[in-house]
Coordinates of C-alpha atoms in Angstrom, one line a residue:
Chain A
M14 CA 25.6 -29.8 -17.0
I15 CA 22.5 -32.3 -15.5
E16 CA 23.7 -35.7 -14.4
L17 CA 20.5 -37.7 -13.4
K18 CA 21.8 -41.0 -12.0
N19 CA 19.0 -43.7 -10.6
I20 CA 16.3 -41.2 -10.0
V21 CA 13.4 -42.4 -8.1
K22 CA 10.2 -40.7 -7.1
I23 CA 7.7 -42.3 -5.0
Y24 CA 4.4 -40.3 -4.0
T25 CA 2.2 -41.9 -1.2
L26 CA -1.2 -41.7 -2.2
G27 CA -3.2 -42.8 1.2
E28 CA -2.3 -46.1 1.6
V29 CA -0.7 -46.5 -2.1
K30 CA 2.7 -45.7 -3.2
V31 CA 3.1 -44.8 -6.7
A32 CA 6.4 -44.6 -8.4
A33 CA 6.2 -42.0 -10.9
L34 CA 10.2 -42.1 -11.7
N35 CA 11.6 -45.4 -11.4
G36 CA 15.6 -45.1 -11.9
V37 CA 15.9 -42.2 -14.5
D38 CA 19.2 -42.3 -15.6
C39 CA 20.0 -39.5 -17.7
N40 CA 23.1 -36.6 -18.8
I41 CA 22.4 -33.3 -20.7
K42 CA 25.2 -31.1 -21.4
T43 CA 25.6 -27.4 -21.4
G44 CA 24.4 -25.8 -24.6
E45 CA 22.0 -28.7 -25.3
I46 CA 18.0 -28.6 -26.8
V47 CA 16.5 -31.7 -25.6
S48 CA 12.6 -32.3 -25.4
I49 CA 11.0 -35.2 -23.3
M50 CA 8.1 -37.1 -24.6
G51 CA 5.7 -39.7 -23.1
P52 CA 2.2 -40.5 -22.7
S53 CA 0.4 -38.9 -19.4
G54 CA 1.6 -40.7 -16.4
S55 CA 4.7 -41.6 -17.8
G56 CA 6.5 -39.5 -15.4
K57 CA 7.5 -36.6 -17.8
S58 CA 6.5 -33.6 -15.3
T59 CA 7.7 -35.2 -12.4
L60 CA 11.1 -35.3 -14.1
M61 CA 10.7 -32.0 -15.0
N62 CA 9.9 -30.6 -11.4
L63 CA 12.9 -32.6 -10.5
I64 CA 15.0 -30.6 -13.0
G65 CA 13.6 -27.4 -12.1
C66 CA 14.6 -27.8 -8.2
L67 CA 10.9 -27.8 -7.6
D68 CA 10.7 -31.0 -5.8
R69 CA 13.4 -33.6 -4.9
P70 CA 13.9 -37.1 -5.5
T71 CA 12.7 -40.2 -3.2
S72 CA 16.5 -41.1 -4.0
G73 CA 19.1 -41.2 -6.6
T74 CA 21.2 -38.1 -7.0
Y75 CA 20.6 -35.0 -9.0
L76 CA 24.1 -33.3 -10.0
L77 CA 23.3 -29.6 -11.3
D78 CA 26.6 -28.1 -12.7
G79 CA 28.6 -30.4 -10.4
T80 CA 26.3 -29.8 -7.0
D81 CA 24.2 -32.5 -5.7
V82 CA 20.7 -30.6 -5.5
S83 CA 18.6 -33.7 -4.6
R84 CA 19.2 -33.2 -0.7
L85 CA 19.3 -29.2 -0.3
N86 CA 16.5 -27.9 2.0
D87 CA 13.5 -25.4 0.0
D88 CA 15.5 -22.1 0.6
Q89 CA 18.2 -23.7 -1.2
L90 CA 16.0 -24.8 -3.7
A91 CA 14.3 -21.5 -4.4
A92 CA 18.0 -19.8 -4.9
I93 CA 18.9 -22.4 -7.7
R94 CA 15.7 -21.5 -9.3
N95 CA 16.2 -18.1 -9.1
K96 CA 19.6 -17.8 -10.3
K97 CA 20.1 -21.2 -12.4
I98 CA 16.4 -21.7 -14.5
G99 CA 13.9 -20.4 -16.1
F100 CA 10.3 -21.9 -16.1
V101 CA 8.1 -21.5 -19.2
F102 CA 4.6 -22.9 -18.6
Q103 CA 1.6 -24.6 -20.8
S104 CA -0.8 -22.0 -19.4
F105 CA 2.1 -19.1 -19.0
N106 CA 1.6 -18.6 -15.4
L107 CA 1.8 -14.6 -15.5
L108 CA 0.6 -12.6 -12.7
P109 CA -2.7 -11.2 -14.2
Q110 CA -2.4 -7.8 -12.0
A111 CA 0.9 -7.3 -13.1
T112 CA 2.0 -5.8 -16.3
A113 CA 4.1 -7.5 -18.5
V114 CA 7.2 -5.4 -17.3
A115 CA 6.9 -6.4 -13.9
N116 CA 6.1 -10.3 -14.5
V117 CA 9.5 -10.1 -16.1
E118 CA 11.1 -8.2 -13.2
L119 CA 9.7 -10.8 -10.6
P120 CA 13.0 -13.3 -10.8
L121 CA 15.1 -9.9 -10.2
V122 CA 13.0 -8.9 -7.4
Y123 CA 13.8 -12.2 -5.6
S124 CA 17.5 -11.9 -6.5
G125 CA 17.8 -8.6 -4.9
T126 CA 19.0 -7.1 -8.5
G127 CA 19.5 -3.4 -9.4
N128 CA 18.5 -2.0 -12.7
K129 CA 15.4 -4.3 -12.5
R130 CA 13.0 -2.3 -15.1
Q131 CA 16.1 -1.9 -17.3
R132 CA 17.0 -5.3 -17.5
A133 CA 13.3 -6.6 -17.7
S134 CA 12.7 -3.8 -20.7
E135 CA 16.2 -5.8 -22.3
A136 CA 14.4 -9.1 -21.8
L137 CA 11.4 -8.2 -23.3
E138 CA 13.1 -6.6 -26.4
L139 CA 15.0 -9.7 -27.0
V140 CA 11.6 -11.8 -27.1
G141 CA 10.3 -9.0 -29.3
M142 CA 7.8 -7.7 -26.5
A143 CA 9.2 -4.1 -25.9
Q144 CA 5.8 -2.6 -27.2
R145 CA 3.9 -4.5 -25.0
A146 CA 5.6 -3.7 -21.5
T147 CA 2.9 -2.0 -20.0
H148 CA 0.1 -4.3 -21.1
R149 CA -1.4 -6.8 -18.6
P150 CA -1.6 -10.6 -19.5
S151 CA -5.5 -10.2 -20.2
E152 CA -5.0 -7.6 -22.6
I153 CA -2.3 -9.1 -25.0
S154 CA -2.5 -12.9 -27.2
G155 CA -1.6 -16.7 -25.8
G156 CA 1.7 -16.0 -28.2
E157 CA 2.4 -13.0 -26.8
Q158 CA 2.1 -14.1 -23.1
Q159 CA 4.3 -17.0 -23.6
R160 CA 6.9 -14.8 -25.5
V161 CA 6.6 -12.6 -22.1
A162 CA 6.6 -15.7 -19.6
I163 CA 10.3 -16.4 -21.9
A164 CA 11.0 -12.9 -21.6
R165 CA 10.9 -13.8 -17.7
A166 CA 12.7 -16.8 -17.6
L167 CA 15.6 -15.1 -19.5
V168 CA 15.8 -12.4 -17.2
N169 CA 18.3 -13.4 -14.7
N170 CA 20.2 -15.2 -17.0
P171 CA 19.9 -18.6 -16.4
S172 CA 21.7 -21.6 -17.6
L173 CA 18.7 -23.8 -18.1
I174 CA 15.3 -22.9 -19.5
L175 CA 12.6 -25.6 -18.9
A176 CA 9.6 -25.6 -20.7
D177 CA 6.8 -27.6 -20.1
E178 CA 4.5 -27.9 -23.2
P179 CA 5.1 -24.6 -24.1
T180 CA 3.5 -24.7 -27.0
G181 CA 0.2 -26.6 -25.8
N182 CA -2.0 -23.9 -25.6
L183 CA -1.4 -22.0 -28.9
D184 CA -2.0 -22.4 -32.3
T185 CA 0.7 -24.1 -35.2
Q186 CA 1.6 -20.9 -36.4
T187 CA 2.3 -19.2 -33.0
S188 CA 3.8 -22.5 -31.7
K189 CA 6.5 -22.1 -34.5
G190 CA 6.9 -18.8 -33.8
I191 CA 7.8 -19.6 -29.6
M192 CA 9.9 -22.3 -30.9
L193 CA 12.0 -20.3 -33.4
L194 CA 12.6 -18.2 -30.0
L195 CA 13.7 -20.9 -28.0
Q196 CA 15.9 -22.2 -31.1
R197 CA 17.7 -19.2 -31.2
L198 CA 17.8 -18.5 -27.4
N199 CA 19.9 -22.1 -27.3
N200 CA 22.0 -21.0 -29.9
Q201 CA 23.1 -18.4 -27.9
G202 CA 24.6 -21.3 -25.2
I203 CA 21.5 -21.5 -22.9
T204 CA 20.5 -25.0 -22.4
I205 CA 16.8 -25.9 -23.1
I206 CA 14.6 -28.7 -21.9
L207 CA 11.3 -29.2 -23.2
V208 CA 8.4 -31.4 -22.4
T209 CA 5.9 -32.1 -25.2
H210 CA 3.7 -34.5 -26.7
E211 CA 3.8 -32.9 -30.4
E212 CA 6.4 -34.8 -32.5
D213 CA 6.2 -31.6 -34.6
I214 CA 7.8 -29.4 -31.6
A215 CA 9.9 -32.4 -30.4
A216 CA 11.7 -32.0 -34.1
Y217 CA 12.9 -28.6 -33.2
T218 CA 15.1 -30.0 -30.8
Q219 CA 18.6 -31.9 -31.1
R220 CA 17.2 -35.0 -28.9
T221 CA 14.1 -36.3 -27.6
I222 CA 14.0 -38.6 -24.7
Y223 CA 10.9 -41.0 -24.4
L224 CA 9.4 -41.9 -21.4
R225 CA 7.2 -44.7 -20.1
D226 CA 6.4 -45.8 -17.0
G227 CA 8.5 -43.8 -15.1
K228 CA 11.8 -45.2 -17.0
I229 CA 13.6 -43.3 -19.8
V230 CA 12.4 -46.0 -22.8
S231 CA 14.6 -44.8 -25.9
E232 CA 16.0 -41.5 -27.3
K233 CA 16.4 -40.1 -30.8
K234 CA 19.1 -37.5 -31.7
R235 CA 18.6 -35.7 -35.0
Chain B
M23 CA 12.9 -8.5 -1.9
N24 CA 13.1 -5.6 0.3
I25 CA 10.7 -4.3 2.9
W26 CA 10.1 -1.2 0.5
E27 CA 8.9 -3.6 -2.6
S28 CA 7.0 -6.0 -0.6
T29 CA 4.9 -2.5 0.9
I30 CA 4.6 -1.5 -2.3
S31 CA 3.6 -4.9 -3.9
S32 CA 1.2 -5.6 -1.0
W33 CA -0.4 -2.0 -1.7
Q34 CA -1.1 -2.7 -5.4
V35 CA -2.7 -6.1 -4.2
L36 CA -4.9 -4.4 -1.7
Y37 CA -6.0 -1.7 -3.7
A38 CA -7.0 -3.9 -6.9
N39 CA -9.3 -5.1 -4.3
K40 CA -10.5 -2.2 -3.2
M41 CA -14.2 -3.3 -2.1
R42 CA -12.9 -6.1 -0.1
S43 CA -10.1 -4.6 1.5
S44 CA -12.6 -1.8 2.5
L45 CA -15.1 -4.3 4.0
T46 CA -12.0 -6.1 5.9
I47 CA -11.0 -3.2 7.2
L48 CA -14.5 -2.1 8.7
G49 CA -13.6 -4.0 12.0
I50 CA -10.3 -2.2 12.8
V51 CA -11.8 1.0 11.5
I52 CA -14.8 0.9 14.0
G53 CA -12.5 -0.5 16.8
V54 CA -9.6 2.2 16.5
S55 CA -12.4 4.9 16.0
A56 CA -14.5 4.0 18.7
V57 CA -11.8 3.5 21.8
V58 CA -9.8 6.7 20.4
F59 CA -12.7 8.7 20.1
L60 CA -14.4 7.6 23.6
V61 CA -11.0 8.0 25.4
S62 CA -10.3 11.4 24.1
F63 CA -14.0 12.2 25.5
G64 CA -13.3 10.3 29.0
R65 CA -10.3 12.4 29.1
G66 CA -11.8 15.6 28.3
H67 CA -14.2 15.2 30.4
E68 CA -12.3 14.0 33.4
A69 CA -10.1 17.2 32.5
N70 CA -13.3 19.2 33.1
I71 CA -14.3 17.5 36.3
T72 CA -10.9 18.2 37.8
G73 CA -11.0 21.6 36.5
I74 CA -14.0 22.1 38.4
F75 CA -12.6 21.1 41.4
E76 CA -9.4 22.7 41.1
S77 CA -11.1 26.2 40.3
M78 CA -12.5 25.4 44.2
G79 CA -9.1 25.3 45.7
A80 CA -6.7 22.4 46.2
N81 CA -5.7 21.3 49.6
A82 CA -9.2 22.7 50.5
I83 CA -12.2 21.8 52.9
Y84 CA -15.6 23.4 53.0
I85 CA -18.1 23.7 55.6
T86 CA -21.5 24.4 55.3
S87 CA -24.4 24.0 57.6
A88 CA -26.0 20.7 57.4
S89 CA -29.3 20.6 55.6
S90 CA -32.2 21.7 56.7
M91 CA -33.7 18.1 56.5
T92 CA -30.9 16.8 58.9
Q93 CA -31.4 19.5 61.3
G94 CA -35.4 19.1 61.8
I95 CA -37.9 21.9 61.5
T96 CA -36.2 24.9 63.0
G97 CA -32.9 26.5 62.3
A98 CA -33.3 26.3 58.4
T99 CA -30.1 27.6 57.2
G100 CA -27.6 27.4 59.0
S101 CA -25.5 26.9 62.1
I102 CA -22.5 28.0 60.8
T103 CA -21.4 31.3 62.1
L104 CA -18.6 34.1 61.1
E105 CA -17.3 33.1 65.2
D106 CA -17.2 29.9 63.8
A107 CA -14.5 30.7 60.9
E108 CA -12.8 32.7 63.5
A109 CA -12.6 29.9 65.9
L110 CA -11.3 27.6 63.0
A111 CA -8.5 30.4 62.3
N112 CA -7.2 30.0 65.8
P113 CA -3.6 27.9 64.9
N114 CA -3.3 26.8 69.0
R115 CA -6.8 25.2 68.5
A116 CA -6.4 23.9 64.7
P117 CA -2.7 24.1 63.4
S118 CA -3.4 22.1 60.6
V119 CA -5.7 25.1 59.4
A120 CA -3.4 27.4 57.0
L121 CA -6.0 29.7 56.1
V122 CA -10.2 30.2 56.7
A123 CA -12.5 32.1 54.7
P124 CA -15.8 32.5 55.4
L125 CA -18.2 32.7 52.5
T126 CA -21.9 33.4 51.7
E127 CA -23.2 33.7 48.1
K128 CA -26.2 35.0 46.6
L129 CA -27.6 35.3 42.6
A130 CA -28.3 39.1 42.4
K131 CA -29.0 41.5 39.9
V132 CA -26.0 43.8 39.1
V133 CA -26.2 47.5 36.6
Y134 CA -23.8 49.3 34.8
G135 CA -25.4 51.9 32.8
D136 CA -27.3 50.0 30.6
E137 CA -26.0 47.0 30.9
N138 CA -27.2 44.1 33.3
S139 CA -26.8 40.8 34.1
T140 CA -27.8 38.6 37.1
V141 CA -24.7 37.8 38.8
D142 CA -23.1 35.3 41.4
I143 CA -22.0 37.4 44.4
M144 CA -20.0 36.2 47.1
G145 CA -19.3 37.9 50.4
T146 CA -16.3 36.9 51.9
T147 CA -12.7 38.0 53.1
P148 CA -9.5 38.9 51.6
D149 CA -8.0 35.0 52.6
I150 CA -10.7 33.1 50.0
A151 CA -7.9 34.7 47.3
Q152 CA -5.2 32.3 49.1
V153 CA -7.8 29.5 49.9
I154 CA -9.1 29.4 46.1
S155 CA -6.6 30.8 43.9
Y156 CA -7.8 34.2 42.3
P157 CA -5.0 36.2 41.2
V158 CA -5.8 39.6 40.4
E159 CA -5.3 40.8 36.8
I160 CA -5.8 44.5 37.4
G161 CA -6.4 46.8 40.6
E162 CA -6.8 45.1 43.5
F163 CA -8.5 42.7 45.9
I164 CA -10.6 43.3 48.9
T165 CA -8.7 44.0 51.6
E166 CA -9.1 43.5 55.7
Q167 CA -9.9 47.1 56.2
D168 CA -12.6 46.8 53.2
V169 CA -14.3 44.1 55.3
R170 CA -14.1 46.2 58.8
R171 CA -15.4 48.8 57.4
G172 CA -18.0 47.4 55.3
A173 CA -17.1 49.2 51.9
R174 CA -18.8 49.1 49.3
V175 CA -16.6 47.6 46.8
A176 CA -16.5 44.7 44.0
V177 CA -13.7 42.8 42.5
L178 CA -15.2 41.4 39.0
G179 CA -14.6 38.0 37.5
S180 CA -13.3 38.5 33.9
K181 CA -16.6 37.4 32.3
T182 CA -18.6 39.9 34.5
V183 CA -16.2 42.6 33.1
T184 CA -16.9 41.7 29.4
D185 CA -20.7 41.3 30.0
L186 CA -21.2 44.6 31.8
F187 CA -18.5 46.8 30.5
K188 CA -17.8 45.1 26.9
T189 CA -14.2 46.8 26.2
E190 CA -14.3 49.6 28.6
N191 CA -11.9 49.9 31.6
P192 CA -13.9 48.9 34.6
L193 CA -11.5 50.0 37.4
G194 CA -13.0 53.2 39.1
E195 CA -16.6 52.8 37.8
T196 CA -19.5 52.6 39.9
I197 CA -22.0 49.4 39.5
R198 CA -25.5 48.8 41.3
I199 CA -25.8 45.2 43.0
S200 CA -29.4 44.4 44.2
G201 CA -30.0 48.5 44.0
T202 CA -26.7 49.2 46.4
Q203 CA -23.8 51.5 44.6
F204 CA -20.2 49.7 44.6
E205 CA -16.9 50.9 43.3
V206 CA -14.9 48.7 41.3
I207 CA -11.6 48.1 42.5
G208 CA -10.4 44.9 40.9
V209 CA -10.5 42.5 38.0
L210 CA -9.5 38.9 38.4
E211 CA -8.0 36.8 35.9
E212 CA -9.4 34.5 33.4
K213 CA -9.9 31.0 35.0
G214 CA -10.4 29.3 31.7
G215 CA -14.2 27.8 30.6
F216 CA -14.4 24.6 32.9
I217 CA -17.1 25.9 33.9
G218 CA -19.7 28.8 32.7
S219 CA -19.8 30.7 36.0
A220 CA -16.1 30.6 36.8
D221 CA -15.2 33.7 35.8
D222 CA -18.9 35.3 35.8
F223 CA -19.3 36.5 39.8
I224 CA -18.4 39.5 41.9
I225 CA -16.8 39.4 45.2
I226 CA -17.7 42.0 47.7
P227 CA -16.5 42.2 51.6
L228 CA -18.9 39.6 53.9
T229 CA -19.7 42.5 56.0
T230 CA -20.8 44.7 52.9
M231 CA -22.7 41.6 51.8
Q232 CA -24.3 40.9 55.2
S233 CA -25.6 44.7 55.6
R234 CA -26.5 45.6 52.3
I235 CA -27.6 42.7 50.0
L236 CA -28.2 40.1 52.7
G237 CA -30.2 43.1 54.6
Q238 CA -29.0 41.7 57.9
T239 CA -28.5 44.6 60.6
S240 CA -25.3 43.0 61.8
A241 CA -22.6 40.7 61.1
R242 CA -22.1 39.1 64.4
G243 CA -23.9 36.1 65.2
R244 CA -25.5 35.8 61.8
P245 CA -25.0 32.5 60.1
I246 CA -22.9 32.4 56.8
Q247 CA -23.3 29.7 54.5
T248 CA -19.8 28.0 54.0
I249 CA -16.7 28.3 55.6
A250 CA -13.5 27.5 53.0
V251 CA -10.3 26.0 54.9
K252 CA -7.2 25.7 53.5
A253 CA -5.0 22.7 54.9
M254 CA -0.9 23.4 55.5
S255 CA -0.6 20.9 52.9
T256 CA -2.5 18.2 51.1
D257 CA -1.3 15.3 53.5
Q258 CA -2.8 17.3 56.7
I259 CA -6.4 17.3 55.0
D260 CA -7.0 14.7 57.0
A261 CA -5.9 16.1 60.1
A262 CA -7.1 19.5 59.4
T263 CA -10.5 18.2 58.8
E264 CA -10.3 16.2 62.5
E265 CA -9.5 19.6 64.3
V266 CA -12.5 21.6 62.5
T267 CA -15.2 18.9 63.3
A268 CA -13.5 19.1 67.1
I269 CA -14.0 23.0 67.3
L270 CA -17.3 23.4 65.8
R271 CA -18.8 20.2 68.0
Q272 CA -17.9 21.9 71.1
R273 CA -19.0 25.7 69.7
H274 CA -22.5 24.1 68.7
N275 CA -22.4 22.1 72.2
I276 CA -23.0 18.6 70.3
R277 CA -23.1 15.6 72.7
E278 CA -21.3 12.4 72.1
G279 CA -23.1 10.4 69.8
E280 CA -25.5 13.2 68.3
D281 CA -24.9 14.1 64.8
N282 CA -22.8 17.1 63.2
D283 CA -24.9 20.0 62.2
F284 CA -22.7 20.9 59.4
T285 CA -21.3 18.9 56.9
I286 CA -17.5 18.8 56.0
I287 CA -16.8 18.8 52.0
D288 CA -13.3 17.7 51.3
M289 CA -12.8 18.6 47.3
Q290 CA -9.3 16.3 47.2
E291 CA -11.4 13.4 48.2
I292 CA -14.5 13.6 46.2
L293 CA -11.9 14.5 43.2
S294 CA -9.9 11.3 43.7
S295 CA -13.3 9.3 44.3
M296 CA -14.8 11.0 40.9
R297 CA -11.3 10.2 39.3
E298 CA -11.7 6.6 40.4
V299 CA -15.3 6.2 38.7
L300 CA -14.0 8.2 35.8
G301 CA -11.0 5.7 34.9
I302 CA -13.6 2.6 35.4
M303 CA -15.4 4.3 32.9
Q304 CA -12.4 4.5 30.7
V305 CA -11.4 0.9 31.3
F306 CA -14.8 -0.2 30.5
L307 CA -15.2 1.6 27.0
G308 CA -11.5 1.0 26.3
S309 CA -12.7 -3.1 26.7
V310 CA -15.5 -2.4 24.6
G311 CA -13.0 -1.0 21.9
A312 CA -10.9 -3.8 22.2
I313 CA -13.6 -6.1 21.9
S314 CA -14.0 -4.7 18.1
L315 CA -10.3 -4.5 17.5
L316 CA -10.2 -8.3 18.5
V317 CA -13.5 -9.0 15.8
G318 CA -11.5 -6.8 13.2
G319 CA -8.3 -9.2 13.6
I320 CA -10.3 -11.8 13.3
G321 CA -11.8 -10.6 10.0
I322 CA -8.8 -9.7 8.8
M323 CA -7.6 -13.1 9.8
N324 CA -10.8 -14.8 7.7
I325 CA -10.0 -12.8 4.5
M326 CA -5.8 -13.3 4.4
L327 CA -7.0 -17.4 4.4
V328 CA -9.3 -16.4 1.6
S329 CA -6.7 -14.7 0.2
V330 CA -3.7 -17.2 0.5
T331 CA -6.2 -19.8 -1.2
E332 CA -7.3 -17.6 -4.0
R333 CA -3.8 -16.5 -4.7
T334 CA -2.2 -20.0 -4.5
R335 CA -1.1 -20.3 -8.4
E336 CA 0.7 -16.8 -7.6
I337 CA 2.3 -18.1 -4.7
G338 CA 3.6 -21.2 -6.9
I339 CA 4.2 -18.6 -9.7
R340 CA 6.4 -16.6 -7.1
K341 CA 8.0 -19.7 -5.5
A342 CA 9.1 -21.0 -9.3
V343 CA 10.9 -17.8 -10.0
G344 CA 12.9 -17.7 -6.8
A345 CA 10.8 -16.6 -3.9
K346 CA 11.7 -18.2 -0.6
R347 CA 9.3 -19.0 2.2
R348 CA 10.3 -15.8 4.1
D349 CA 9.6 -14.2 1.0
I350 CA 6.1 -15.1 1.0
L351 CA 5.7 -14.7 4.9
R352 CA 6.7 -11.4 4.7
Q353 CA 4.4 -10.4 1.5
F354 CA 1.4 -11.9 3.1
L355 CA 2.3 -10.3 6.9
I356 CA 2.8 -6.8 4.7
E357 CA -0.3 -7.1 3.7
S358 CA -2.5 -7.7 6.7
A359 CA -0.7 -5.4 8.7
M360 CA -1.1 -2.7 6.2
L361 CA -5.2 -3.9 5.9
S362 CA -5.1 -3.2 9.8
L363 CA -2.9 0.3 9.7
S364 CA -5.1 1.6 7.0
G365 CA -8.1 0.9 9.2
G366 CA -6.6 2.2 11.9
I367 CA -5.6 5.6 9.7
I368 CA -8.9 5.8 9.1
G369 CA -10.6 5.1 12.1
L370 CA -8.1 7.9 13.8
T371 CA -9.5 10.3 11.1
I372 CA -12.7 9.5 12.0
A373 CA -12.1 10.0 16.0
A374 CA -10.4 13.2 15.1
L375 CA -13.7 14.3 13.1
G376 CA -15.9 13.1 15.5
T377 CA -13.9 14.7 19.1
W378 CA -13.6 18.3 16.8
A379 CA -17.2 18.0 16.2
I380 CA -18.0 17.7 19.9
T381 CA -15.6 20.0 21.0
G382 CA -17.4 22.9 22.7
I383 CA -21.0 21.5 22.5
E384 CA -22.5 22.6 25.9
L385 CA -23.2 19.5 27.6
G386 CA -24.4 19.7 30.8
P387 CA -22.3 22.9 33.0
Y388 CA -19.7 22.9 30.9
P389 CA -18.7 22.8 27.1
V390 CA -17.3 19.4 26.0
K391 CA -13.7 18.6 25.5
A392 CA -11.7 15.8 24.0
P393 CA -8.3 16.2 23.4
M394 CA -7.0 13.3 21.1
G395 CA -3.3 13.0 22.7
I396 CA -0.6 11.8 20.6
D397 CA 0.0 8.7 23.1
I398 CA -3.9 8.0 22.2
V399 CA -2.5 7.9 18.1
I400 CA 0.2 6.3 18.4
I401 CA -0.9 3.7 21.0
A402 CA -4.1 3.2 18.4
L403 CA -1.8 2.7 15.5
T404 CA 0.4 0.3 17.1
V405 CA -2.2 -1.8 18.2
A406 CA -3.7 -1.9 14.8
V407 CA -0.3 -2.8 13.3
V408 CA 0.0 -5.2 16.2
V409 CA -3.5 -6.7 15.6
G410 CA -3.1 -7.0 11.5
L411 CA 0.6 -8.7 12.1
A412 CA -1.1 -11.4 14.8
S413 CA -4.2 -12.5 12.5
G414 CA -1.6 -12.4 9.3
I415 CA 0.9 -14.9 10.9
Y416 CA -1.1 -17.8 10.7
P417 CA -2.6 -17.1 6.8
A418 CA 1.0 -15.9 6.0
Y419 CA 2.8 -19.4 7.6
R420 CA -0.1 -21.3 5.4
A421 CA 1.2 -19.7 2.2
A422 CA 4.9 -19.8 2.9
R423 CA 4.3 -23.3 3.3
L424 CA 2.5 -24.2 0.2
D425 CA 4.5 -26.7 -2.3
P426 CA 5.2 -24.9 -5.4
I427 CA 4.1 -27.8 -7.6
E428 CA 0.6 -28.1 -6.2
S429 CA 0.3 -23.9 -6.2
L430 CA 1.2 -24.0 -9.9
R431 CA -1.6 -26.7 -10.5
H432 CA -4.1 -24.8 -8.5
E433 CA -7.0 -23.2 -10.6

């Protein structure tokens, strides 16, 4: 489903050019659950942003479901993010003034889907947050917020969920619950890629890709 | 995201920041209420003034004696006589003149039963009804015969009737004007509330006025105050003025180079120059309001820029889940347009209350009018929305162009 070929991403910081990714080749198949690990500055986040169609590579090709998305414009990328990709962030990134169910509806708002409230409620049900539908993020716990965020990632039936340190702000017990939820979603056929720096979390995935200095240095299958 | 959803979500954002939103729209509120209030007031004022002039007759010119100051020591009140009026009515010498009505006015005490009132008594001829339009509501107007006979008959303005007779039918009743008995033969239609005295006066035959009220022994050769002249048409006002001037100069033996001993007042001319002054005043008032709208617009732009910075993360989230540039652009444009529109609506409400509050207040000779026309309402709201959109464009453009990754990192 994801084919990365010789991906290079160079950032220009003033006069200096920094290669965040320096020739990444990687394939991820539909239905896999994969973790990406590596030290700070290894290019994990840059790689996630590229896979998530939030950014374009400086060179190389990225085929998502056979489509080359590396040369699409901003609006085309927005449409792909909306339809195919769900994001889960370390800091949850829910809209603070909106209720849980309104947050979950957000992707549907931009895809122009009908039945928003119903579909959002179903997604909340799926992550066990139906009883928190009318709560605002500030009124629920971190773990609950992350579940709402996962419901938002799910609501448009994406084929891929990208989670950037999804348990980074949560305690061990809550983290476990989130990982089990992600595993369950993976069992239903959704491809999941997550960035983490905890081996415990990576242990929930089938495969771990190790990055260092913008390159894949090793891989571990479980 | 459709417009309706954007509007609702914009409203929620603005409502969530009530204090800031209210302060932001203050400039627009003040601007719109000032413009609408001042323009309405100006229009009412213009309508009042126009009404006064129109009640004095369209196409009418008035000839009065030049004031005693310009005339010198002798001949204090007047050089104009009834014979002058008759001369002006000659169609051969003054073809542009349609009608001539001499008139003399005096305030006098009028008594009916226990009621008494000081009323403007106008001695004139039947033609006055056409020069200045005086439609009779009940009864009849004074006739040529009344004037020839010096009949003691009176036609009353509607307010005078109410003052003296309350609800009683005045026709055929006898009133006393300066001690002389008069029979009421007619009542005029109400002219409206432009000026207090528009409906508070009594018309009697000129001859009766001179002999009974002014105590002049004969109408002949006696000065009269005013000759009201109606031109054939508005276009012929200038021609009529020239003819009148020529006839009067000749009759008064005024030599070439000497000043007229009379004054001609052209109502149309005065009205149009008054309108011009009022027009300039309105433009002036409008520009003051426009400046405040401009300042209000800058205020909105300022706050929208702050809002974009504050909500950078929200913009990042929206973009991550699939918002396109135009979605973000639209959201912020709608927000600023709504801000401004709410300001406009509040401003209109304040202006409506203001105009309502001042309407009817006796300011000067007539009650204040301030009609808030639908056109002003529409223009004010349109301008408010346009100001909102214009001041929202730059902030919205900045928001739409934000990079999603950097926005998500923004604290």
